[in-house]
PDB file of C-alpha atoms and ligand atoms in Angstrom:
ATOM      1  CA  MET C  10       0.000   0.000   0.000  1.00  0.00           C
ATOM      2  CA  LEU C  11       1.312   3.448  -0.933  1.00  0.00           C
ATOM      3  CA  LEU C  12       0.821   6.212   1.643  1.00  0.00           C
ATOM      4  CA  LYS C  13       1.884   9.829   1.272  1.00  0.00           C
ATOM      5  CA  ASN C  14       0.304  11.219   4.387  1.00  0.00           C
ATOM      6  CA  ILE C  15       1.917  11.121   7.853  1.00  0.00           C
ATOM      7  CA  GLU C  16      -1.352  10.923   9.807  1.00  0.00           C
ATOM      8  CA  GLU C  17      -2.644   8.010   7.719  1.00  0.00           C
ATOM      9  CA  LEU C  18       0.594   6.149   8.313  1.00  0.00           C
ATOM     10  CA  LYS C  19       0.510   6.874  12.050  1.00  0.00           C
ATOM     11  CA  ASN C  20      -3.046   5.508  12.269  1.00  0.00           C
ATOM     12  CA  GLN C  21      -2.010   2.288  10.557  1.00  0.00           C
ATOM     13  CA  ILE C  22       1.018   1.938  12.865  1.00  0.00           C
ATOM     14  CA  LYS C  23      -1.197   2.547  15.907  1.00  0.00           C
ATOM     15  CA  GLN C  24      -3.418  -0.353  14.834  1.00  0.00           C
ATOM     16  CA  TRP C  25      -0.423  -2.665  14.328  1.00  0.00           C
ATOM     17  CA  LYS C  26       0.997  -1.748  17.747  1.00  0.00           C
ATOM     18  CA  LYS C  27      -2.399  -2.396  19.333  1.00  0.00           C
ATOM     19  CA  ASP C  28      -2.342  -5.853  17.734  1.00  0.00           C
ATOM     20  CA  GLY C  29       1.108  -6.484  19.241  1.00  0.00           C
ATOM     21  CA  LEU C  30       2.877  -6.656  15.853  1.00  0.00           C
ATOM     22  CA  THR C  31       6.562  -5.821  15.361  1.00  0.00           C
ATOM     23  CA  VAL C  32       7.393  -3.140  12.819  1.00  0.00           C
ATOM     24  CA  GLY C  33      10.488  -2.865  10.611  1.00  0.00           C
ATOM     25  CA  LEU C  34      11.517   0.331   8.818  1.00  0.00           C
ATOM     26  CA  VAL C  35      13.739   0.515   5.740  1.00  0.00           C
ATOM     27  CA  PRO C  36      14.561   4.171   5.017  1.00  0.00           C
ATOM     28  CA  THR C  37      15.445   4.812   1.358  1.00  0.00           C
ATOM     29  CA  MET C  38      15.548   7.576  -1.201  1.00  0.00           C
ATOM     30  CA  GLY C  39      13.891   5.292  -3.755  1.00  0.00           C
ATOM     31  CA  ALA C  40      15.192   4.210  -7.173  1.00  0.00           C
ATOM     32  CA  LEU C  41      15.286   0.815  -5.518  1.00  0.00           C
ATOM     33  CA  HIS C  42      17.849  -1.794  -6.524  1.00  0.00           C
ATOM     34  CA  ASP C  43      19.040  -5.130  -5.161  1.00  0.00           C
ATOM     35  CA  GLY C  44      20.974  -3.364  -2.375  1.00  0.00           C
ATOM     36  CA  HIS C  45      17.745  -1.881  -1.031  1.00  0.00           C
ATOM     37  CA  LEU C  46      15.989  -5.171  -1.672  1.00  0.00           C
ATOM     38  CA  SER C  47      18.395  -7.012   0.649  1.00  0.00           C
ATOM     39  CA  LEU C  48      17.381  -4.665   3.488  1.00  0.00           C
ATOM     40  CA  ILE C  49      13.713  -5.084   2.611  1.00  0.00           C
ATOM     41  CA  LYS C  50      13.977  -8.881   2.602  1.00  0.00           C
ATOM     42  CA  LYS C  51      15.703  -8.830   5.980  1.00  0.00           C
ATOM     43  CA  SER C  52      12.969  -6.649   7.439  1.00  0.00           C
ATOM     44  CA  VAL C  53      10.174  -8.783   5.994  1.00  0.00           C
ATOM     45  CA  ALA C  54      11.870 -11.905   7.403  1.00  0.00           C
ATOM     46  CA  THR C  55      12.439 -10.315  10.834  1.00  0.00           C
ATOM     47  CA  CYS C  56       9.305  -8.257  11.471  1.00  0.00           C
ATOM     48  CA  ASP C  57       5.542  -8.775  11.290  1.00  0.00           C
ATOM     49  CA  LYS C  58       5.113  -5.571   9.296  1.00  0.00           C
ATOM     50  CA  THR C  59       7.523  -3.646   7.070  1.00  0.00           C
ATOM     51  CA  VAL C  60       7.440   0.014   6.091  1.00  0.00           C
ATOM     52  CA  VAL C  61       9.749   1.255   3.319  1.00  0.00           C
ATOM     53  CA  SER C  62      10.149   5.007   3.201  1.00  0.00           C
ATOM     54  CA  ASP C  63      10.795   6.338  -0.294  1.00  0.00           C
ATOM     55  CA  PHE C  64      11.758   9.974   0.055  1.00  0.00           C
ATOM     56  CA  VAL C  65      14.451  12.025  -1.675  1.00  0.00           C
ATOM     57  CA  ASN C  66      15.259  14.051   1.402  1.00  0.00           C
ATOM     58  CA  PRO C  67      16.137  17.625   0.415  1.00  0.00           C
ATOM     59  CA  THR C  68      17.784  18.492   3.736  1.00  0.00           C
ATOM     60  CA  GLN C  69      20.620  16.027   3.194  1.00  0.00           C
ATOM     61  CA  PHE C  70      21.637  17.493  -0.170  1.00  0.00           C
ATOM     62  CA  CYS C  71      24.186  20.298  -0.212  1.00  0.00           C
ATOM     63  CA  PRO C  72      23.897  23.262  -2.597  1.00  0.00           C
ATOM     64  CA  GLY C  73      25.074  22.203  -6.059  1.00  0.00           C
ATOM     65  CA  GLU C  74      24.427  18.500  -5.466  1.00  0.00           C
ATOM     66  CA  ASP C  75      22.103  16.278  -7.510  1.00  0.00           C
ATOM     67  CA  LEU C  76      18.789  16.846  -5.657  1.00  0.00           C
ATOM     68  CA  ASP C  77      16.894  17.766  -8.836  1.00  0.00           C
ATOM     69  CA  LYS C  78      18.263  15.041 -11.060  1.00  0.00           C
ATOM     70  CA  TYR C  79      18.282  12.267  -8.418  1.00  0.00           C
ATOM     71  CA  PRO C  80      16.444   9.285 -10.005  1.00  0.00           C
ATOM     72  CA  ARG C  81      12.785   9.006  -8.997  1.00  0.00           C
ATOM     73  CA  THR C  82      11.025   5.736  -9.910  1.00  0.00           C
ATOM     74  CA  LEU C  83       8.135   5.538  -7.447  1.00  0.00           C
ATOM     75  CA  ASP C  84       5.822   3.300  -9.537  1.00  0.00           C
ATOM     76  CA  ALA C  85       8.535   0.680 -10.042  1.00  0.00           C
ATOM     77  CA  ASP C  86       9.564   0.980  -6.370  1.00  0.00           C
ATOM     78  CA  VAL C  87       5.999   0.325  -5.176  1.00  0.00           C
ATOM     79  CA  LYS C  88       5.706  -2.699  -7.486  1.00  0.00           C
ATOM     80  CA  LEU C  89       9.012  -4.148  -6.217  1.00  0.00           C
ATOM     81  CA  CYS C  90       7.965  -3.580  -2.609  1.00  0.00           C
ATOM     82  CA  GLU C  91       4.568  -5.222  -3.150  1.00  0.00           C
ATOM     83  CA  GLU C  92       6.210  -8.224  -4.779  1.00  0.00           C
ATOM     84  CA  ASN C  93       8.474  -8.612  -1.773  1.00  0.00           C
ATOM     85  CA  GLY C  94       5.969  -8.467   1.061  1.00  0.00           C
ATOM     86  CA  VAL C  95       6.293  -4.824   2.094  1.00  0.00           C
ATOM     87  CA  ASP C  96       3.158  -3.620   3.871  1.00  0.00           C
ATOM     88  CA  ILE C  97       3.496   0.128   3.326  1.00  0.00           C
ATOM     89  CA  VAL C  98       5.578   2.311   1.037  1.00  0.00           C
ATOM     90  CA  PHE C  99       5.682   5.751   2.622  1.00  0.00           C
ATOM     91  CA  ALA C 100       6.419   8.390  -0.017  1.00  0.00           C
ATOM     92  CA  PRO C 101       5.681  11.831   1.427  1.00  0.00           C
ATOM     93  CA  SER C 102       6.242  15.098  -0.413  1.00  0.00           C
ATOM     94  CA  PRO C 103       8.913  17.444   0.981  1.00  0.00           C
ATOM     95  CA  GLU C 104       6.030  19.671   2.145  1.00  0.00           C
ATOM     96  CA  GLU C 105       4.413  16.790   4.016  1.00  0.00           C
ATOM     97  CA  MET C 106       7.689  16.151   5.838  1.00  0.00           C
ATOM     98  CA  TYR C 107       8.868  19.704   6.384  1.00  0.00           C
ATOM     99  CA  GLY C 108       5.807  21.948   6.038  1.00  0.00           C
ATOM    100  CA  THR C 109       4.936  24.719   3.612  1.00  0.00           C
ATOM    101  CA  ASP C 110       4.911  27.746   5.892  1.00  0.00           C
ATOM    102  CA  THR C 111       8.000  29.694   4.804  1.00  0.00           C
ATOM    103  CA  ARG C 112       8.721  30.595   8.407  1.00  0.00           C
ATOM    104  CA  ARG C 113       8.951  26.862   8.909  1.00  0.00           C
ATOM    105  CA  SER C 114      11.163  26.198   5.907  1.00  0.00           C
ATOM    106  CA  ASN C 115      14.308  24.107   6.191  1.00  0.00           C
ATOM    107  CA  ASP C 116      16.316  27.063   7.453  1.00  0.00           C
ATOM    108  CA  PHE C 117      14.064  27.208  10.498  1.00  0.00           C
ATOM    109  CA  LEU C 118      13.842  23.485  11.068  1.00  0.00           C
ATOM    110  CA  THR C 119      14.856  21.867  14.345  1.00  0.00           C
ATOM    111  CA  TYR C 120      17.821  19.742  13.279  1.00  0.00           C
ATOM    112  CA  VAL C 121      19.533  16.780  14.836  1.00  0.00           C
ATOM    113  CA  VAL C 122      23.235  17.613  14.739  1.00  0.00           C
ATOM    114  CA  PRO C 123      25.476  14.573  15.176  1.00  0.00           C
ATOM    115  CA  PRO C 124      28.864  15.032  16.877  1.00  0.00           C
ATOM    116  CA  PHE C 125      31.403  17.077  14.917  1.00  0.00           C
ATOM    117  CA  PHE C 126      34.004  14.369  15.520  1.00  0.00           C
ATOM    118  CA  TYR C 127      31.880  11.964  13.442  1.00  0.00           C
ATOM    119  CA  THR C 128      31.040  14.391  10.649  1.00  0.00           C
ATOM    120  CA  ASN C 129      34.138  16.550  10.110  1.00  0.00           C
ATOM    121  CA  LYS C 130      35.772  13.770   8.093  1.00  0.00           C
ATOM    122  CA  LEU C 131      35.169  11.405   5.176  1.00  0.00           C
ATOM    123  CA  CYS C 132      31.919  12.343   3.359  1.00  0.00           C
ATOM    124  CA  GLY C 133      31.063  14.988   5.958  1.00  0.00           C
ATOM    125  CA  LYS C 134      34.136  17.015   5.019  1.00  0.00           C
ATOM    126  CA  THR C 135      32.867  17.869   1.538  1.00  0.00           C
ATOM    127  CA  ARG C 136      29.148  17.322   2.198  1.00  0.00           C
ATOM    128  CA  VAL C 137      28.833  19.891   4.983  1.00  0.00           C
ATOM    129  CA  GLY C 138      25.506  19.538   6.810  1.00  0.00           C
ATOM    130  CA  HIS C 139      24.688  16.273   5.023  1.00  0.00           C
ATOM    131  CA  PHE C 140      24.560  14.197   8.197  1.00  0.00           C
ATOM    132  CA  ASP C 141      22.420  16.800   9.987  1.00  0.00           C
ATOM    133  CA  GLY C 142      19.869  16.278   7.209  1.00  0.00           C
ATOM    134  CA  VAL C 143      20.220  12.485   7.404  1.00  0.00           C
ATOM    135  CA  CYS C 144      19.804  12.332  11.188  1.00  0.00           C
ATOM    136  CA  THR C 145      16.917  14.790  11.113  1.00  0.00           C
ATOM    137  CA  VAL C 146      14.913  12.854   8.542  1.00  0.00           C
ATOM    138  CA  VAL C 147      15.738   9.487  10.109  1.00  0.00           C
ATOM    139  CA  LEU C 148      14.664  10.634  13.575  1.00  0.00           C
ATOM    140  CA  LYS C 149      11.453  12.052  12.077  1.00  0.00           C
ATOM    141  CA  LEU C 150      10.825   8.689  10.382  1.00  0.00           C
ATOM    142  CA  PHE C 151      11.553   6.859  13.642  1.00  0.00           C
ATOM    143  CA  ASN C 152       9.042   9.067  15.446  1.00  0.00           C
ATOM    144  CA  ILE C 153       6.395   8.587  12.769  1.00  0.00           C
ATOM    145  CA  VAL C 154       6.830   4.821  12.275  1.00  0.00           C
ATOM    146  CA  GLN C 155       8.061   3.845  15.764  1.00  0.00           C
ATOM    147  CA  PRO C 156       9.816   0.802  14.349  1.00  0.00           C
ATOM    148  CA  ASP C 157      11.162  -2.009  16.508  1.00  0.00           C
ATOM    149  CA  TYR C 158      13.915  -2.544  13.933  1.00  0.00           C
ATOM    150  CA  ALA C 159      15.437  -0.244  11.331  1.00  0.00           C
ATOM    151  CA  PHE C 160      17.603  -1.570   8.517  1.00  0.00           C
ATOM    152  CA  PHE C 161      20.601   0.310   7.114  1.00  0.00           C
ATOM    153  CA  GLY C 162      23.274  -0.683   4.595  1.00  0.00           C
ATOM    154  CA  GLN C 163      26.956  -0.921   5.387  1.00  0.00           C
ATOM    155  CA  LYS C 164      27.354   0.690   1.943  1.00  0.00           C
ATOM    156  CA  ASP C 165      26.933   4.055   3.689  1.00  0.00           C
ATOM    157  CA  ALA C 166      29.310   3.188   6.507  1.00  0.00           C
ATOM    158  CA  GLN C 167      29.697   6.682   7.966  1.00  0.00           C
ATOM    159  CA  GLN C 168      25.916   7.130   7.917  1.00  0.00           C
ATOM    160  CA  LEU C 169      25.484   3.861   9.808  1.00  0.00           C
ATOM    161  CA  VAL C 170      27.965   4.907  12.527  1.00  0.00           C
ATOM    162  CA  VAL C 171      26.330   8.334  12.837  1.00  0.00           C
ATOM    163  CA  ILE C 172      22.827   6.867  13.107  1.00  0.00           C
ATOM    164  CA  LYS C 173      23.889   4.305  15.703  1.00  0.00           C
ATOM    165  CA  LYS C 174      25.415   7.152  17.719  1.00  0.00           C
ATOM    166  CA  MET C 175      22.225   9.220  17.471  1.00  0.00           C
ATOM    167  CA  VAL C 176      20.110   6.259  18.582  1.00  0.00           C
ATOM    168  CA  LYS C 177      22.395   5.625  21.566  1.00  0.00           C
ATOM    169  CA  ASP C 178      22.830   9.264  22.607  1.00  0.00           C
ATOM    170  CA  LEU C 179      19.133  10.156  22.271  1.00  0.00           C
ATOM    171  CA  ASN C 180      17.826   6.848  23.696  1.00  0.00           C
ATOM    172  CA  VAL C 181      15.764   6.161  20.600  1.00  0.00           C
ATOM    173  CA  PRO C 182      13.866   2.892  21.193  1.00  0.00           C
ATOM    174  CA  VAL C 183      14.827   1.135  17.970  1.00  0.00           C
ATOM    175  CA  GLU C 184      17.293  -1.593  17.091  1.00  0.00           C
ATOM    176  CA  VAL C 185      19.506  -0.601  14.186  1.00  0.00           C
ATOM    177  CA  VAL C 186      20.282  -3.597  11.977  1.00  0.00           C
ATOM    178  CA  PRO C 187      23.347  -3.238   9.722  1.00  0.00           C
ATOM    179  CA  CYS C 188      23.161  -5.066   6.375  1.00  0.00           C
ATOM    180  CA  PRO C 189      26.109  -6.083   4.146  1.00  0.00           C
ATOM    181  CA  ILE C 190      27.006  -4.339   0.889  1.00  0.00           C
ATOM    182  CA  ILE C 191      25.415  -5.854  -2.206  1.00  0.00           C
ATOM    183  CA  ARG C 192      27.637  -5.771  -5.285  1.00  0.00           C
ATOM    184  CA  GLU C 193      27.398  -6.569  -8.973  1.00  0.00           C
ATOM    185  CA  ASP C 194      29.419  -9.609 -10.093  1.00  0.00           C
ATOM    186  CA  SER C 195      32.027  -7.087 -11.267  1.00  0.00           C
ATOM    187  CA  GLY C 196      32.507  -5.942  -7.667  1.00  0.00           C
ATOM    188  CA  LEU C 197      30.791  -2.571  -8.166  1.00  0.00           C
ATOM    189  CA  ALA C 198      28.663  -1.741  -5.120  1.00  0.00           C
ATOM    190  CA  LEU C 199      25.055  -1.141  -6.138  1.00  0.00           C
ATOM    191  CA  SER C 200      23.954   2.476  -5.871  1.00  0.00           C
ATOM    192  CA  SER C 201      21.089   4.540  -7.261  1.00  0.00           C
ATOM    193  CA  ARG C 202      23.764   6.925  -8.574  1.00  0.00           C
ATOM    194  CA  ASN C 203      25.263   4.166 -10.780  1.00  0.00           C
ATOM    195  CA  LYS C 204      22.458   5.141 -13.179  1.00  0.00           C
ATOM    196  CA  TYR C 205      24.446   8.285 -13.979  1.00  0.00           C
ATOM    197  CA  LEU C 206      27.443   6.258 -15.246  1.00  0.00           C
ATOM    198  CA  SER C 207      28.218   5.711 -18.932  1.00  0.00           C
ATOM    199  CA  ASP C 208      29.566   2.282 -19.967  1.00  0.00           C
ATOM    200  CA  GLU C 209      33.081   3.674 -19.747  1.00  0.00           C
ATOM    201  CA  GLY C 210      32.313   5.306 -16.403  1.00  0.00           C
ATOM    202  CA  LYS C 211      31.060   1.993 -15.079  1.00  0.00           C
ATOM    203  CA  GLU C 212      34.329   0.372 -16.115  1.00  0.00           C
ATOM    204  CA  ASN C 213      36.280   3.143 -14.369  1.00  0.00           C
ATOM    205  CA  ALA C 214      34.092   2.761 -11.275  1.00  0.00           C
ATOM    206  CA  LEU C 215      35.401  -0.770 -10.722  1.00  0.00           C
ATOM    207  CA  VAL C 216      38.537   0.798  -9.296  1.00  0.00           C
ATOM    208  CA  LEU C 217      36.855   1.378  -5.913  1.00  0.00           C
ATOM    209  CA  SER C 218      36.183  -2.288  -5.198  1.00  0.00           C
ATOM    210  CA  LYS C 219      39.508  -3.298  -6.773  1.00  0.00           C
ATOM    211  CA  ILE C 220      41.413  -0.991  -4.420  1.00  0.00           C
ATOM    212  CA  LEU C 221      39.523  -2.263  -1.376  1.00  0.00           C
ATOM    213  CA  LYS C 222      40.009  -5.888  -2.395  1.00  0.00           C
ATOM    214  CA  ASN C 223      43.722  -5.326  -2.902  1.00  0.00           C
ATOM    215  CA  ILE C 224      44.096  -3.611   0.472  1.00  0.00           C
ATOM    216  CA  LYS C 225      42.302  -6.486   2.186  1.00  0.00           C
ATOM    217  CA  THR C 226      44.504  -9.064   0.449  1.00  0.00           C
ATOM    218  CA  LEU C 227      47.677  -7.243   1.508  1.00  0.00           C
ATOM    219  CA  TYR C 228      46.367  -6.870   5.073  1.00  0.00           C
ATOM    220  CA  LYS C 229      45.627 -10.610   5.224  1.00  0.00           C
ATOM    221  CA  LYS C 230      49.241 -11.168   4.118  1.00  0.00           C
ATOM    222  CA  GLY C 231      50.377  -9.193   7.154  1.00  0.00           C
ATOM    223  CA  ILE C 232      50.846  -5.633   5.907  1.00  0.00           C
ATOM    224  CA  THR C 233      49.446  -3.252   8.527  1.00  0.00           C
ATOM    225  CA  ASP C 234      51.302  -0.038   7.639  1.00  0.00           C
ATOM    226  CA  ILE C 235      48.615   2.357   6.413  1.00  0.00           C
ATOM    227  CA  ASP C 236      50.920   4.497   4.278  1.00  0.00           C
ATOM    228  CA  ALA C 237      52.155   1.381   2.502  1.00  0.00           C
ATOM    229  CA  LEU C 238      48.592   0.166   1.935  1.00  0.00           C
ATOM    230  CA  LYS C 239      47.530   3.579   0.618  1.00  0.00           C
ATOM    231  CA  GLU C 240      50.528   3.700  -1.692  1.00  0.00           C
ATOM    232  CA  THR C 241      49.542   0.447  -3.424  1.00  0.00           C
ATOM    233  CA  ALA C 242      46.021   1.799  -3.896  1.00  0.00           C
ATOM    234  CA  PHE C 243      47.227   4.877  -5.745  1.00  0.00           C
ATOM    235  CA  SER C 244      48.736   2.691  -8.482  1.00  0.00           C
ATOM    236  CA  PHE C 245      45.177   1.660  -9.503  1.00  0.00           C
ATOM    237  CA  LEU C 246      44.103   5.241 -10.198  1.00  0.00           C
ATOM    238  CA  THR C 247      44.213   6.791 -13.659  1.00  0.00           C
ATOM    239  CA  ALA C 248      43.521  10.261 -15.033  1.00  0.00           C
ATOM    240  CA  ALA C 249      39.852   9.231 -15.149  1.00  0.00           C
ATOM    241  CA  HIS C 250      39.691   9.123 -11.337  1.00  0.00           C
ATOM    242  CA  GLU C 251      39.542  12.084  -9.016  1.00  0.00           C
ATOM    243  CA  LEU C 252      40.201  10.673  -5.548  1.00  0.00           C
ATOM    244  CA  GLU C 253      38.344  12.462  -2.737  1.00  0.00           C
ATOM    245  CA  TYR C 254      39.575  10.312   0.132  1.00  0.00           C
ATOM    246  CA  LEU C 255      40.974   6.935   1.094  1.00  0.00           C
ATOM    247  CA  GLU C 256      40.912   6.593   4.872  1.00  0.00           C
ATOM    248  CA  PHE C 257      41.525   3.963   7.536  1.00  0.00           C
ATOM    249  CA  VAL C 258      39.354   4.526  10.630  1.00  0.00           C
ATOM    250  CA  ASP C 259      37.902   2.610  13.553  1.00  0.00           C
ATOM    251  CA  LYS C 260      34.652   0.937  12.517  1.00  0.00           C
ATOM    252  CA  THR C 261      32.846   1.999  15.719  1.00  0.00           C
ATOM    253  CA  ASP C 262      33.811   5.647  16.237  1.00  0.00           C
ATOM    254  CA  LEU C 263      35.584   6.630  12.986  1.00  0.00           C
ATOM    255  CA  GLU C 264      38.795   7.574  14.801  1.00  0.00           C
ATOM    256  CA  ASP C 265      41.845   7.496  12.522  1.00  0.00           C
ATOM    257  CA  LYS C 266      43.793   4.269  12.782  1.00  0.00           C
ATOM    258  CA  LYS C 267      47.558   4.334  13.339  1.00  0.00           C
ATOM    259  CA  SER C 268      47.935   0.888  11.817  1.00  0.00           C
ATOM    260  CA  ALA C 269      45.499  -1.513  10.208  1.00  0.00           C
ATOM    261  CA  ASP C 270      43.725  -4.177  12.280  1.00  0.00           C
ATOM    262  CA  ASP C 271      40.559  -6.278  12.126  1.00  0.00           C
ATOM    263  CA  GLU C 272      38.429  -3.366  13.398  1.00  0.00           C
ATOM    264  CA  THR C 273      39.629  -1.070  10.639  1.00  0.00           C
ATOM    265  CA  LEU C 274      37.061   0.399   8.274  1.00  0.00           C
ATOM    266  CA  VAL C 275      38.633   1.399   4.963  1.00  0.00           C
ATOM    267  CA  LEU C 276      36.593   3.956   3.054  1.00  0.00           C
ATOM    268  CA  ILE C 277      37.069   5.381  -0.391  1.00  0.00           C
ATOM    269  CA  ALA C 278      35.304   8.165  -2.284  1.00  0.00           C
ATOM    270  CA  LEU C 279      36.129   9.304  -5.770  1.00  0.00           C
ATOM    271  CA  ARG C 280      34.687  10.949  -8.805  1.00  0.00           C
ATOM    272  CA  THR C 281      34.715   9.349 -12.218  1.00  0.00           C
ATOM    273  CA  ASP C 282      32.656  10.219 -15.270  1.00  0.00           C
ATOM    274  CA  GLY C 283      31.386  13.196 -13.232  1.00  0.00           C
ATOM    275  CA  VAL C 284      29.784  10.862 -10.674  1.00  0.00           C
ATOM    276  CA  ARG C 285      30.745  10.721  -7.009  1.00  0.00           C
ATOM    277  CA  LEU C 286      30.984   7.143  -5.765  1.00  0.00           C
ATOM    278  CA  ILE C 287      31.751   5.618  -2.357  1.00  0.00           C
ATOM    279  CA  ASP C 288      32.673   2.167  -1.123  1.00  0.00           C
ATOM    280  CA  ASN C 289      34.197   0.578   1.969  1.00  0.00           C
ATOM    281  CA  CYS C 290      35.237  -2.620   3.688  1.00  0.00           C
ATOM    282  CA  ILE C 291      36.065  -3.815   7.188  1.00  0.00           C
ATOM    283  CA  LEU C 292      39.440  -5.554   7.218  1.00  0.00           C
ATOM    284  CA  GLY C 293      38.454  -8.222   9.768  1.00  0.00           C
ATOM    285  CA  GLU C 294      35.325  -9.285   7.878  1.00  0.00           C
ATOM    286  CA  GLU C 295      34.943 -11.539   4.839  1.00  0.00           C
TER     287      GLU C 295
HETATM  288  P1  AMP U 325      19.626   5.317  -0.290  1.00  0.00           P
HETATM  289  O1  AMP U 325      18.362   5.100  -1.017  1.00  0.00           O
HETATM  290  O2  AMP U 325      20.832   5.433  -1.170  1.00  0.00           O
HETATM  291  O3  AMP U 325      19.535   6.401   0.750  1.00  0.00           O
HETATM  292  O4  AMP U 325      19.878   3.980   0.538  1.00  0.00           O
HETATM  293  C1  AMP U 325      18.911   3.474   1.414  1.00  0.00           C
HETATM  294  C2  AMP U 325      19.526   2.377   2.236  1.00  0.00           C
HETATM  295  O5  AMP U 325      19.969   1.327   1.370  1.00  0.00           O
HETATM  296  C3  AMP U 325      20.755   2.835   3.038  1.00  0.00           C
HETATM  297  O6  AMP U 325      20.731   2.227   4.317  1.00  0.00           O
HETATM  298  C4  AMP U 325      21.890   2.328   2.197  1.00  0.00           C
HETATM  299  O7  AMP U 325      23.076   2.094   2.939  1.00  0.00           O
HETATM  300  C5  AMP U 325      21.311   1.031   1.667  1.00  0.00           C
HETATM  301  N1  AMP U 325      22.033   0.604   0.469  1.00  0.00           N
HETATM  302  C6  AMP U 325      22.253   1.341  -0.653  1.00  0.00           C
HETATM  303  N2  AMP U 325      23.015   0.640  -1.515  1.00  0.00           N
HETATM  304  C7  AMP U 325      23.296  -0.541  -0.935  1.00  0.00           C
HETATM  305  C8  AMP U 325      24.054  -1.687  -1.306  1.00  0.00           C
HETATM  306  N3  AMP U 325      24.694  -1.754  -2.463  1.00  0.00           N
HETATM  307  N4  AMP U 325      24.123  -2.715  -0.441  1.00  0.00           N
HETATM  308  C9  AMP U 325      23.485  -2.655   0.764  1.00  0.00           C
HETATM  309  N5  AMP U 325      22.767  -1.603   1.179  1.00  0.00           N
HETATM  310  C10 AMP U 325      22.665  -0.556   0.346  1.00  0.00           C
END
């Protein structure tokens, strides 16, 4: 069932809660692919009822980013959700989520601001304010849906750490369930933004997963020196790649690592074919 109205959704949730049913939430920006589907399947398998939010959240886009051209495929998303046992697709308008009164526009919104230490690095360094927008919309969704479980992809590793921190710090009564990265056979991590890539760009985009795979192989062979690991990564890059960052941080609190270990989260962001792509891996995991 597709709902666009907050009150209608809240009424449905109230009924489910009254019936003692568990609720899972899968927050997305739509343009659903197999990465999203893995979260959806986990929620459907874990919870009595599943809500998928499908909302291109304007407050998490920075000026000059791709808010207007971000792919929107609501009809196909609803069909995919229905085929996979989702109970409600919640697709509000920006006005429904944030109001239309100009005095209540985004500039005047009450924001959730995650700790600077978690957001002044990696994606947060170039996407200033991005995680304020993410936490704000996710907390609003938590308050509307009151899920028992919420499913997030490891694909957006910094987002996952930031959301877990918000949930802990603000005592939000939800269990955050991390889900592994889904990749194409080529290794490319699935992303709605892959739609922007030309065939050549897609080929160039394989460098992210290749670099991460190589770093993991070298780590498993015993190399823990981060400078040495970074150095080998650079040899994969060509003129077609504009590296934004390659960082080694702690998987729980994003603190910079002095040397690589099993808890190390390696994250990469780069631009190719005019598209910004991210990927990551945890060295101690398969
Ligand atoms: P998005 O629609 O890009 O905001 O993503 C919605 C959710 O799907 C987030 O929790 C993402 O981390 C997750 N997700 C996106 N791509 C993948 C992927 N390739 N594998 C697993 N989860 C993903």
